[in-house]
PDB file of C-alpha atoms in Angstrom:
ATOM      1  CA  MET A 463     -18.533  51.485  16.561  1.00  0.00           C
ATOM      2  CA  SER A 464     -20.426  49.262  14.723  1.00  0.00           C
ATOM      3  CA  GLY A 465     -17.648  48.966  12.086  1.00  0.00           C
ATOM      4  CA  ARG A 466     -14.993  47.860  14.561  1.00  0.00           C
ATOM      5  CA  TRP A 467     -17.445  45.385  16.135  1.00  0.00           C
ATOM      6  CA  SER A 468     -18.131  43.763  12.651  1.00  0.00           C
ATOM      7  CA  ARG A 469     -14.571  43.359  11.909  1.00  0.00           C
ATOM      8  CA  SER A 470     -13.496  42.128  15.177  1.00  0.00           C
ATOM      9  CA  ALA A 471     -16.678  39.261  15.126  1.00  0.00           C
ATOM     10  CA  ALA A 472     -15.150  38.366  11.566  1.00  0.00           C
ATOM     11  CA  LEU A 473     -11.496  37.902  12.791  1.00  0.00           C
ATOM     12  CA  LEU A 474     -13.180  35.988  15.926  1.00  0.00           C
ATOM     13  CA  LEU A 475     -15.332  33.504  13.109  1.00  0.00           C
ATOM     14  CA  THR A 476     -12.288  33.048  11.127  1.00  0.00           C
ATOM     15  CA  GLY A 477      -9.838  31.944  13.576  1.00  0.00           C
ATOM     16  CA  ALA A 478     -12.889  29.507  15.197  1.00  0.00           C
ATOM     17  CA  VAL A 479     -13.065  27.899  11.612  1.00  0.00           C
ATOM     18  CA  THR A 480      -9.435  27.635  11.651  1.00  0.00           C
ATOM     19  CA  LEU A 481      -8.841  25.968  14.545  1.00  0.00           C
ATOM     20  CA  LEU A 482     -12.030  23.966  13.949  1.00  0.00           C
ATOM     21  CA  ALA A 483     -10.029  22.517  10.362  1.00  0.00           C
ATOM     22  CA  ALA A 484      -6.961  22.237  12.622  1.00  0.00           C
ATOM     23  CA  GLY A 485      -8.680  20.040  15.318  1.00  0.00           C
ATOM     24  CA  CYS A 486      -9.876  17.683  12.159  1.00  0.00           C
ATOM     25  CA  GLY A 487      -6.831  17.185  10.898  1.00  0.00           C
ATOM     26  CA  ILE A 488      -7.585  19.120   7.507  1.00  0.00           C
ATOM     27  CA  ARG A 489      -4.755  20.810   5.931  1.00  0.00           C
ATOM     28  CA  GLY A 490      -5.773  23.538   3.622  1.00  0.00           C
ATOM     29  CA  THR A 491      -4.849  22.916  -0.372  1.00  0.00           C
ATOM     30  CA  SER A 492      -5.719  25.528  -3.293  1.00  0.00           C
ATOM     31  CA  VAL A 493      -5.990  22.403  -5.504  1.00  0.00           C
ATOM     32  CA  PRO A 494      -8.111  19.757  -6.474  1.00  0.00           C
ATOM     33  CA  VAL A 495      -6.689  16.308  -4.559  1.00  0.00           C
ATOM     34  CA  ASP A 496      -6.943  12.818  -6.738  1.00  0.00           C
ATOM     35  CA  ALA A 497      -7.519  10.146  -4.393  1.00  0.00           C
ATOM     36  CA  GLY A 498      -6.627   7.956  -7.678  1.00  0.00           C
ATOM     37  CA  ALA A 499      -8.824   4.502  -8.082  1.00  0.00           C
ATOM     38  CA  ALA A 500     -11.146   3.156  -5.692  1.00  0.00           C
ATOM     39  CA  PRO A 501      -9.430   0.030  -4.485  1.00  0.00           C
ATOM     40  CA  SER A 502     -10.775  -3.367  -6.277  1.00  0.00           C
ATOM     41  CA  ARG A 503     -12.846  -5.669  -3.964  1.00  0.00           C
ATOM     42  CA  ALA A 504     -11.765  -8.547  -5.743  1.00  0.00           C
ATOM     43  CA  SER A 505      -9.487 -11.048  -3.535  1.00  0.00           C
ATOM     44  CA  CYS A 506      -8.366 -13.150  -6.789  1.00  0.00           C
ATOM     45  CA  ARG A 507      -8.011 -16.126  -4.392  1.00  0.00           C
ATOM     46  CA  THR A 508      -8.094 -19.422  -5.843  1.00  0.00           C
ATOM     47  CA  PRO A 509     -11.492 -21.205  -4.706  1.00  0.00           C
ATOM     48  CA  ALA A 510     -11.826 -24.642  -3.640  1.00  0.00           C
ATOM     49  CA  SER A 511     -13.577 -26.043  -6.697  1.00  0.00           C
ATOM     50  CA  GLU A 512     -17.674 -26.340  -6.642  1.00  0.00           C
ATOM     51  CA  ARG A 513     -18.130 -28.611  -9.343  1.00  0.00           C
ATOM     52  CA  THR A 514     -17.020 -32.085  -7.186  1.00  0.00           C
ATOM     53  CA  ALA A 515     -16.188 -35.026  -8.491  1.00  0.00           C
ATOM     54  CA  GLU A 516     -19.141 -37.619  -9.478  1.00  0.00           C
ATOM     55  CA  GLY A 517     -18.798 -40.829 -10.590  1.00  0.00           C
ATOM     56  CA  VAL A 518     -16.723 -42.357 -13.162  1.00  0.00           C
ATOM     57  CA  GLY A 519     -15.239 -39.894 -15.159  1.00  0.00           C
ATOM     58  CA  GLN A 520     -14.820 -37.148 -13.332  1.00  0.00           C
ATOM     59  CA  VAL A 521     -11.046 -35.206 -13.048  1.00  0.00           C
ATOM     60  CA  SER A 522      -9.618 -32.228 -11.882  1.00  0.00           C
ATOM     61  CA  VAL A 523      -8.680 -29.892 -14.340  1.00  0.00           C
ATOM     62  CA  ARG A 524      -7.127 -26.573 -13.892  1.00  0.00           C
ATOM     63  CA  ILE A 525      -8.554 -23.532 -16.031  1.00  0.00           C
ATOM     64  CA  TYR A 526      -7.781 -19.906 -16.585  1.00  0.00           C
ATOM     65  CA  LEU A 527     -10.187 -17.232 -15.855  1.00  0.00           C
ATOM     66  CA  LEU A 528     -10.107 -13.068 -15.803  1.00  0.00           C
ATOM     67  CA  CYS A 529      -9.442 -11.438 -12.320  1.00  0.00           C
ATOM     68  CA  SER A 530      -8.443  -7.665 -12.016  1.00  0.00           C
ATOM     69  CA  SER A 531      -7.378  -7.416 -15.512  1.00  0.00           C
ATOM     70  CA  ARG A 532      -5.203 -10.799 -15.200  1.00  0.00           C
ATOM     71  CA  ILE A 533      -5.792 -14.202 -15.242  1.00  0.00           C
ATOM     72  CA  LEU A 534      -5.023 -16.767 -12.852  1.00  0.00           C
ATOM     73  CA  SER A 535      -5.772 -20.943 -12.466  1.00  0.00           C
ATOM     74  CA  VAL A 536      -8.478 -21.905 -10.746  1.00  0.00           C
ATOM     75  CA  SER A 537      -9.335 -25.821 -10.007  1.00  0.00           C
ATOM     76  CA  ARG A 538     -12.418 -27.635 -11.635  1.00  0.00           C
ATOM     77  CA  SER A 539     -13.886 -31.275 -11.521  1.00  0.00           C
ATOM     78  CA  ALA A 540     -14.739 -31.512 -14.925  1.00  0.00           C
ATOM     79  CA  GLY A 541     -16.526 -34.864 -16.763  1.00  0.00           C
ATOM     80  CA  LEU A 542     -14.183 -35.483 -19.245  1.00  0.00           C
ATOM     81  CA  ASP A 543     -14.974 -39.300 -19.789  1.00  0.00           C
ATOM     82  CA  ASP A 544     -12.442 -40.665 -22.518  1.00  0.00           C
ATOM     83  CA  ARG A 545     -10.885 -37.530 -23.348  1.00  0.00           C
ATOM     84  CA  LYS A 546      -8.318 -37.045 -21.104  1.00  0.00           C
ATOM     85  CA  ARG A 547      -6.768 -40.335 -22.439  1.00  0.00           C
ATOM     86  CA  SER A 548      -7.375 -40.221 -25.920  1.00  0.00           C
ATOM     87  CA  PRO A 549      -4.293 -39.356 -27.952  1.00  0.00           C
ATOM     88  CA  LYS A 550      -6.119 -36.477 -29.892  1.00  0.00           C
ATOM     89  CA  PRO A 551      -5.670 -33.535 -28.059  1.00  0.00           C
ATOM     90  CA  ALA A 552      -8.729 -31.761 -29.880  1.00  0.00           C
ATOM     91  CA  ARG A 553     -10.684 -34.245 -28.035  1.00  0.00           C
ATOM     92  CA  LEU A 554      -9.026 -33.064 -24.254  1.00  0.00           C
ATOM     93  CA  ALA A 555      -9.377 -29.670 -25.713  1.00  0.00           C
ATOM     94  CA  GLU A 556     -13.011 -29.275 -26.340  1.00  0.00           C
ATOM     95  CA  ALA A 557     -13.642 -30.778 -22.742  1.00  0.00           C
ATOM     96  CA  LEU A 558     -11.282 -27.562 -21.434  1.00  0.00           C
ATOM     97  CA  LEU A 559     -13.132 -25.282 -23.624  1.00  0.00           C
ATOM     98  CA  GLU A 560     -16.390 -26.360 -22.639  1.00  0.00           C
ATOM     99  CA  GLN A 561     -15.153 -24.905 -18.908  1.00  0.00           C
ATOM    100  CA  LEU A 562     -13.926 -22.181 -19.999  1.00  0.00           C
ATOM    101  CA  ARG A 563     -17.748 -21.232 -21.496  1.00  0.00           C
ATOM    102  CA  LEU A 564     -19.327 -22.183 -18.188  1.00  0.00           C
ATOM    103  CA  PRO A 565     -20.326 -19.150 -15.827  1.00  0.00           C
ATOM    104  CA  PRO A 566     -17.972 -18.972 -12.858  1.00  0.00           C
ATOM    105  CA  THR A 567     -19.085 -20.514  -9.648  1.00  0.00           C
ATOM    106  CA  ALA A 568     -20.683 -18.689  -6.771  1.00  0.00           C
ATOM    107  CA  ALA A 569     -16.828 -19.035  -5.051  1.00  0.00           C
ATOM    108  CA  GLU A 570     -15.479 -17.919  -8.214  1.00  0.00           C
ATOM    109  CA  ALA A 571     -17.682 -15.068  -8.742  1.00  0.00           C
ATOM    110  CA  ALA A 572     -17.167 -13.990  -4.958  1.00  0.00           C
ATOM    111  CA  ALA A 573     -13.693 -13.962  -5.403  1.00  0.00           C
ATOM    112  CA  GLY A 574     -13.386 -11.585  -8.750  1.00  0.00           C
ATOM    113  CA  PHE A 575     -13.167 -14.420 -11.520  1.00  0.00           C
ATOM    114  CA  THR A 576     -14.874 -14.241 -14.573  1.00  0.00           C
ATOM    115  CA  THR A 577     -14.455 -15.730 -18.233  1.00  0.00           C
ATOM    116  CA  GLU A 578     -14.465 -14.244 -21.455  1.00  0.00           C
ATOM    117  CA  VAL A 579     -14.586 -17.241 -23.231  1.00  0.00           C
ATOM    118  CA  GLU A 580     -18.073 -16.875 -25.744  1.00  0.00           C
ATOM    119  CA  ASP A 581     -20.496 -19.758 -26.302  1.00  0.00           C
ATOM    120  CA  TRP A 582     -19.757 -19.697 -30.131  1.00  0.00           C
ATOM    121  CA  VAL A 583     -16.024 -20.506 -29.859  1.00  0.00           C
ATOM    122  CA  GLU A 584     -15.320 -24.184 -30.396  1.00  0.00           C
ATOM    123  CA  ILE A 585     -13.209 -26.804 -31.685  1.00  0.00           C
ATOM    124  CA  SER A 586     -13.542 -27.601 -35.590  1.00  0.00           C
ATOM    125  CA  GLY A 587     -10.318 -29.338 -36.123  1.00  0.00           C
ATOM    126  CA  PRO A 588      -7.479 -30.739 -36.782  1.00  0.00           C
ATOM    127  CA  VAL A 589      -7.344 -31.187 -40.417  1.00  0.00           C
ATOM    128  CA  LYS A 590      -5.388 -32.957 -42.728  1.00  0.00           C
ATOM    129  CA  ASP A 591      -1.879 -32.894 -43.100  1.00  0.00           C
ATOM    130  CA  ASP A 592      -1.835 -30.521 -39.284  1.00  0.00           C
ATOM    131  CA  PRO A 593       0.598 -31.125 -36.744  1.00  0.00           C
ATOM    132  CA  ASP A 594      -0.308 -33.760 -33.902  1.00  0.00           C
ATOM    133  CA  SER A 595      -0.755 -31.098 -31.442  1.00  0.00           C
ATOM    134  CA  ALA A 596      -2.525 -28.818 -33.390  1.00  0.00           C
ATOM    135  CA  VAL A 597      -6.205 -27.469 -32.245  1.00  0.00           C
ATOM    136  CA  ARG A 598      -8.348 -25.845 -35.189  1.00  0.00           C
ATOM    137  CA  LEU A 599     -10.991 -23.217 -33.773  1.00  0.00           C
ATOM    138  CA  ASN A 600     -14.174 -22.312 -35.406  1.00  0.00           C
ATOM    139  CA  ARG A 601     -12.433 -18.529 -35.965  1.00  0.00           C
ATOM    140  CA  PRO A 602      -9.054 -17.476 -36.185  1.00  0.00           C
ATOM    141  CA  PRO A 603      -7.174 -17.252 -33.101  1.00  0.00           C
ATOM    142  CA  GLU A 604      -6.797 -13.113 -34.129  1.00  0.00           C
ATOM    143  CA  GLU A 605     -10.617 -12.804 -34.466  1.00  0.00           C
ATOM    144  CA  ILE A 606     -11.268 -14.067 -31.074  1.00  0.00           C
ATOM    145  CA  GLN A 607     -11.346 -11.233 -28.015  1.00  0.00           C
ATOM    146  CA  SER A 608      -7.961 -11.297 -26.730  1.00  0.00           C
ATOM    147  CA  LEU A 609      -8.178 -11.907 -23.070  1.00  0.00           C
ATOM    148  CA  ALA A 610     -10.357 -15.054 -24.507  1.00  0.00           C
ATOM    149  CA  LEU A 611      -7.570 -16.246 -26.452  1.00  0.00           C
ATOM    150  CA  ALA A 612      -5.323 -15.622 -22.984  1.00  0.00           C
ATOM    151  CA  GLN A 613      -7.650 -17.774 -21.603  1.00  0.00           C
ATOM    152  CA  ILE A 614      -7.790 -20.734 -24.035  1.00  0.00           C
ATOM    153  CA  VAL A 615      -4.032 -20.945 -24.575  1.00  0.00           C
ATOM    154  CA  CYS A 616      -3.150 -20.809 -20.855  1.00  0.00           C
ATOM    155  CA  THR A 617      -5.688 -23.505 -19.795  1.00  0.00           C
ATOM    156  CA  PHE A 618      -4.114 -25.652 -23.126  1.00  0.00           C
ATOM    157  CA  ALA A 619      -0.814 -24.767 -22.193  1.00  0.00           C
ATOM    158  CA  ASP A 620      -1.172 -27.189 -18.625  1.00  0.00           C
ATOM    159  CA  THR A 621      -2.225 -30.088 -20.482  1.00  0.00           C
ATOM    160  CA  THR A 622      -1.359 -32.770 -23.150  1.00  0.00           C
ATOM    161  CA  VAL A 623      -3.292 -30.347 -25.646  1.00  0.00           C
ATOM    162  CA  ALA A 624       0.353 -28.407 -25.839  1.00  0.00           C
ATOM    163  CA  GLY A 625       3.286 -29.548 -27.690  1.00  0.00           C
ATOM    164  CA  LYS A 626       7.152 -29.269 -26.852  1.00  0.00           C
ATOM    165  CA  GLY A 627       7.720 -26.804 -23.939  1.00  0.00           C
ATOM    166  CA  GLY A 628       4.304 -26.102 -23.314  1.00  0.00           C
ATOM    167  CA  THR A 629       3.594 -24.538 -27.315  1.00  0.00           C
ATOM    168  CA  VAL A 630       0.062 -24.455 -28.244  1.00  0.00           C
ATOM    169  CA  VAL A 631      -0.213 -24.789 -31.895  1.00  0.00           C
ATOM    170  CA  LEU A 632      -3.823 -23.151 -32.388  1.00  0.00           C
ATOM    171  CA  GLY A 633      -5.700 -22.047 -36.457  1.00  0.00           C
ATOM    172  CA  GLY A 634      -8.775 -21.234 -37.827  1.00  0.00           C
ATOM    173  CA  PRO A 635     -11.243 -23.684 -39.431  1.00  0.00           C
ATOM    174  CA  ASP A 636      -9.571 -23.179 -43.067  1.00  0.00           C
ATOM    175  CA  SER A 637      -6.655 -24.992 -43.546  1.00  0.00           C
ATOM    176  CA  GLN A 638      -5.763 -22.794 -46.762  1.00  0.00           C
ATOM    177  CA  ARG A 639      -6.297 -19.326 -45.428  1.00  0.00           C
ATOM    178  CA  ASP A 640      -5.982 -19.406 -41.575  1.00  0.00           C
ATOM    179  CA  PRO A 641      -2.510 -20.622 -41.375  1.00  0.00           C
ATOM    180  CA  LEU A 642      -1.527 -22.557 -37.880  1.00  0.00           C
ATOM    181  CA  LYS A 643      -0.061 -20.279 -35.065  1.00  0.00           C
ATOM    182  CA  ALA A 644       2.047 -21.314 -31.722  1.00  0.00           C
ATOM    183  CA  TYR A 645       1.243 -19.525 -28.419  1.00  0.00           C
ATOM    184  CA  GLN A 646       2.788 -19.518 -25.496  1.00  0.00           C
ATOM    185  CA  CYS A 647       1.529 -19.106 -22.249  1.00  0.00           C
ATOM    186  CA  THR A 648       4.405 -16.509 -20.778  1.00  0.00           C
ATOM    187  CA  GLU A 649       4.047 -14.795 -17.344  1.00  0.00           C
ATOM    188  CA  GLU A 650       3.799 -11.404 -19.441  1.00  0.00           C
ATOM    189  CA  MET A 651       0.399 -13.055 -21.099  1.00  0.00           C
ATOM    190  CA  ARG A 652      -0.894 -13.902 -17.562  1.00  0.00           C
ATOM    191  CA  ARG A 653      -0.271 -10.236 -16.155  1.00  0.00           C
ATOM    192  CA  ASN A 654      -1.301  -8.611 -19.667  1.00  0.00           C
ATOM    193  CA  PRO A 655      -3.922 -10.991 -21.342  1.00  0.00           C
ATOM    194  CA  ARG A 656      -4.425  -8.239 -23.545  1.00  0.00           C
ATOM    195  CA  THR A 657      -1.083  -9.165 -25.623  1.00  0.00           C
ATOM    196  CA  ALA A 658      -2.375 -12.736 -26.358  1.00  0.00           C
ATOM    197  CA  VAL A 659      -3.731 -11.563 -29.899  1.00  0.00           C
ATOM    198  CA  THR A 660      -0.158 -10.655 -31.186  1.00  0.00           C
ATOM    199  CA  SER A 661       1.628 -13.032 -29.650  1.00  0.00           C
ATOM    200  CA  GLY A 662       1.195 -15.973 -32.278  1.00  0.00           C
ATOM    201  CA  VAL A 663       4.084 -17.171 -34.320  1.00  0.00           C
ATOM    202  CA  LEU A 664       3.130 -18.733 -37.843  1.00  0.00           C
ATOM    203  CA  VAL A 665       3.991 -22.386 -37.778  1.00  0.00           C
ATOM    204  CA  SER A 666       6.475 -23.149 -40.963  1.00  0.00           C
TER     205      SER A 666
END
């Protein structure tokens, strides 16, 4: 008698668990479920510039920052003095590089923007016999972290630093050992900035 009661109780308990699971909308499964990566909270919406123009020499510039593994442009107000009007692309490049090295503003950080351009990255040239549009960095471009290089290339490509067709010509500090290379800020580079470091084409 007790054995039959035990079996009946077990069946009733199993039925109750099944009903509860069905009522909660839970479907039984025999394999683990991969829900995928957690959704990113970065909006990547371009914020209004927090560095507002103040006084003479402040102009609006656009720089490229990293957000969710791609690069997007944001607006900044920068003190360029006479560098924006200078015929030397390297002078404007210096001012743009200063902006790329700055930490994101509060609004940029809240939207998920970061910068990979470190403080040690500087402009060192052009040197004698370089083309007018050439900009030399204190390290060869291929030695710069690819995400940072993509930021630099795309930021320069939107300005008079670039040559014909938006081509950015970069090289390292030593003209004998560091040949100039031409870079294009392509849609592929903006979507996948890790390709920047291998995208340079030797300038003949």
